[in-house]
Every structure is written in C-alpha cells, then in structure tokens.
Coordinates of C-alpha atoms in Angstrom, one line a residue:
M494 CA 0.0 0.0 0.0
L495 CA 2.7 2.5 0.9
A496 CA 4.7 1.8 -2.3
S497 CA 1.5 2.5 -4.3
L498 CA 1.0 5.8 -2.6
V499 CA 4.6 6.9 -3.1
E500 CA 4.3 6.0 -6.8
A501 CA 1.1 8.0 -7.1
V502 CA 2.7 11.1 -5.5
K503 CA 5.8 10.7 -7.8
R504 CA 3.5 10.6 -10.9
N505 CA 1.6 13.7 -9.7
H506 CA 4.9 15.4 -8.9
G507 CA 6.0 14.8 -12.5
L508 CA 2.7 16.0 -13.9
E509 CA 3.0 19.1 -11.7
H510 CA 6.4 19.9 -13.1
A511 CA 5.2 19.3 -16.7
T512 CA 2.2 21.6 -16.1
V513 CA 4.4 24.4 -14.8
S514 CA 6.9 23.9 -17.7
V515 CA 4.0 24.1 -20.3
M516 CA 2.6 27.2 -18.5
L517 CA 5.9 29.0 -18.5
G518 CA 6.3 28.2 -22.2
K519 CA 2.9 29.7 -22.9
M520 CA 3.5 32.8 -20.8
G521 CA 6.9 33.5 -22.3
G522 CA 8.6 34.5 -19.1
P523 CA 9.2 33.8 -15.5
K524 CA 6.3 33.7 -13.1
R525 CA 6.2 33.1 -9.4
M526 CA 4.5 29.7 -8.7
F527 CA 4.9 26.5 -6.8
G528 CA 3.1 23.2 -6.3
H529 CA 2.6 20.4 -3.9
A530 CA 1.9 16.8 -5.1
M531 CA -0.4 14.3 -3.4
P532 CA -1.5 10.8 -4.2
D533 CA -4.6 12.0 -6.0
G534 CA -3.3 15.2 -7.7
F535 CA -1.5 18.3 -6.9
Y536 CA -2.0 21.9 -5.7
L537 CA -0.6 24.7 -7.9
Y538 CA -0.1 28.2 -6.3
A539 CA 0.0 30.7 -9.2
D540 CA -1.7 33.9 -10.1
V541 CA -2.6 32.9 -13.6
P542 CA -5.9 32.6 -15.5
D543 CA -7.9 29.5 -14.9
E544 CA -8.0 28.6 -18.6
L545 CA -4.2 28.6 -18.7
V546 CA -4.0 26.0 -15.9
H547 CA -6.6 23.8 -17.6
E548 CA -4.9 24.0 -21.0
S549 CA -1.4 23.5 -19.6
A550 CA -2.3 20.5 -17.4
H551 CA -4.1 18.7 -20.2
E552 CA -1.3 19.5 -22.7
A553 CA 1.4 18.4 -20.2
L554 CA -0.3 15.1 -19.5
Q555 CA -0.7 14.4 -23.3
R556 CA 2.9 15.3 -24.0
M557 CA 4.1 13.0 -21.2
K558 CA 1.9 10.2 -22.6
T559 CA 3.5 10.6 -26.0
G560 CA 7.0 10.3 -24.8
E561 CA 8.1 13.6 -23.3
G562 CA 8.8 12.1 -19.9
N563 CA 11.7 14.5 -19.4
L564 CA 9.0 17.1 -18.5
A565 CA 8.8 15.4 -15.1
V566 CA 12.2 16.8 -14.1
S567 CA 12.4 20.5 -13.5
P568 CA 15.4 22.8 -12.7
L569 CA 12.9 24.8 -10.6
C570 CA 12.1 22.0 -8.2
G571 CA 12.6 22.4 -4.5
T572 CA 14.4 19.1 -4.5
N573 CA 17.3 20.9 -6.2
I574 CA 17.5 23.4 -3.3
V575 CA 17.5 20.7 -0.7
I576 CA 20.1 18.6 -2.4
A577 CA 22.4 21.6 -3.0
G578 CA 22.0 22.5 0.7
V579 CA 22.9 18.9 1.8
A580 CA 25.8 18.7 -0.6
T581 CA 27.1 22.1 0.6
A582 CA 26.9 21.0 4.2
L583 CA 28.6 17.7 3.6
I584 CA 31.4 19.2 1.6
S585 CA 31.8 22.0 4.2
L586 CA 32.5 19.4 6.9
F587 CA 36.0 19.1 5.3
T588 CA 36.8 22.7 6.3
V589 CA 36.3 22.1 10.0
N590 CA 39.9 21.1 10.7
Q591 CA 41.4 24.4 9.6
P592 CA 43.3 26.1 12.6
T593 CA 41.8 29.6 12.5
R594 CA 38.6 31.2 11.3
F595 CA 40.6 33.3 8.8
S596 CA 42.3 30.3 7.3
R597 CA 39.0 28.4 7.1
F598 CA 37.2 31.1 5.1
P599 CA 38.6 30.2 1.6
S600 CA 37.9 26.6 2.2
I601 CA 34.3 27.3 3.3
V602 CA 33.8 29.5 0.2
N603 CA 35.2 26.7 -2.1
A604 CA 33.1 24.0 -0.4
A605 CA 29.9 26.1 -0.6
T606 CA 30.6 26.8 -4.3
L607 CA 31.2 23.2 -5.0
G608 CA 28.1 22.2 -3.2
I609 CA 26.0 24.6 -5.2
I610 CA 27.5 23.5 -8.5
A611 CA 27.0 19.8 -7.6
G612 CA 23.4 20.5 -6.4
R613 CA 21.9 21.0 -9.9
P614 CA 22.9 17.7 -11.5
L615 CA 22.4 15.8 -8.2
G616 CA 18.9 17.4 -7.8
A617 CA 18.0 16.3 -11.3
W618 CA 19.2 12.8 -10.6
F619 CA 17.2 12.6 -7.4
Q620 CA 14.1 13.8 -9.2
K621 CA 14.5 11.4 -12.1
H622 CA 15.1 8.4 -9.9
L623 CA 13.4 9.1 -6.5
T624 CA 10.9 12.0 -6.4
T625 CA 9.1 12.1 -9.8
S626 CA 7.9 9.6 -12.3
P627 CA 7.0 10.1 -16.0
R628 CA 4.8 7.0 -15.9
V629 CA 1.4 8.6 -16.7
E630 CA 0.1 6.2 -19.3
D631 CA -3.1 5.3 -17.4
M632 CA -3.5 8.7 -15.7
E633 CA -6.3 11.0 -16.3
I634 CA -7.2 14.5 -15.0
V635 CA -10.6 14.3 -13.4
E636 CA -11.0 17.8 -12.0
I637 CA -9.3 21.2 -12.0
K638 CA -10.6 23.9 -9.7
R639 CA -9.4 27.0 -8.0
G640 CA -9.9 27.6 -4.3
M641 CA -12.0 30.5 -3.2
G642 CA -10.4 33.8 -2.2
P643 CA -7.0 35.4 -2.7
G644 CA -3.9 33.2 -2.6
K645 CA -5.9 30.0 -2.9
P646 CA -4.3 27.3 -5.0
F647 CA -5.6 25.4 -8.0
L648 CA -6.4 21.8 -7.3
V649 CA -5.6 19.4 -10.1
R650 CA -7.1 16.0 -9.3
T651 CA -5.9 12.9 -11.1
R652 CA -6.7 9.2 -11.2
V653 CA -4.8 6.2 -12.4
N654 CA -7.2 3.6 -13.5
G655 CA -6.7 0.0 -12.5
T656 CA -3.8 0.5 -10.1
A657 CA -3.4 -0.2 -6.5
A658 CA -2.6 3.5 -5.9
E659 CA -6.2 4.5 -6.4
A660 CA -7.4 1.7 -4.0
A661 CA -4.7 2.5 -1.5
Y662 CA -5.6 6.2 -1.5
A663 CA -9.3 5.4 -1.2
E664 CA -8.6 3.5 2.0
L665 CA -7.0 6.6 3.5
T666 CA -9.9 8.9 2.8

C-alpha cells in the first residue's frame, strides 16, 4: 500500500512539473508559482488565468503520454535546493579542521561553491530516480478547480485507473 501511494505522489509530482513547464512556455517569461503533489493530484499556487492551468495541465499530460517524460524533471524543483544544501553542508565538513577562522574562510567558500555547483545535477538525478515519475500512461485528469479567495491554489485531481494506488488512497480517505 505505501509503495502504491509513493508511486502515485511521484507521478503527480512529475505532472505538476510538466504543467508548470508548459505554462511557463505559454506565458513567455518567469512567473512566481509553486506546487505540492499528493496521491490524487497536486496543488498549484499561481496567479494565472484558470484557462491557462486547464490547457497546460491537459497538454502536459498528453505530452508526457506521447514520450516527453523529461518534463517530469524540473530545474525549478525544491528538490534541487534541498540537495544543494545537503551537498554544501557535507562538503563544508571538510573545512572544520582548519586552525583559525581566517584560514577556514577560503575553504568554506570553495566548499559552498562546489556544493551549489553539484546541487543541480544531483537534484535532477534525485528527481529522475526518486521524487518524480514520468509513468502517466493510465493517468487522467478528473478535475481542475481554484480555491475561493485570494492566494488560494488550484487543485488538479488525477486518477490512475486499474492501479493499487487508487485503491490505497481510497482506503486513507
């Protein structure tokens, strides 16, 4: 049951990334937005027109189904930030044995820089293998709605027919 729920979240996380990628492509520039995946869909916090979310989510799902699984991995994902932070912290541990604060400073700067540089490819690797999934063949979008009031997110609900994930999530609700 837990494995089915994790896989469902990974698929929705991938679709969330793909939806944001398609939206950014349609808008032609950066926009502040973020999402949160769940077993039965994802929330999208963005100040954009409703129709743009509807079009982008459906287009993203269709593009993933026809082979664009790379849309599941995003350079904008929070996973990249976490992995860069962990890499920086681990690499910085090597600077602890310097005798004085002054002599430690260049080592700390180098370690932090290396951690940040390593964070991007490591973050992409973690997304591809652990936190997202492009496997959306049997997925469908069943509902897209916006919460009421300012700052309320869009809710994109999905379903994967014929899988244990749907049954496992139903047991939790």
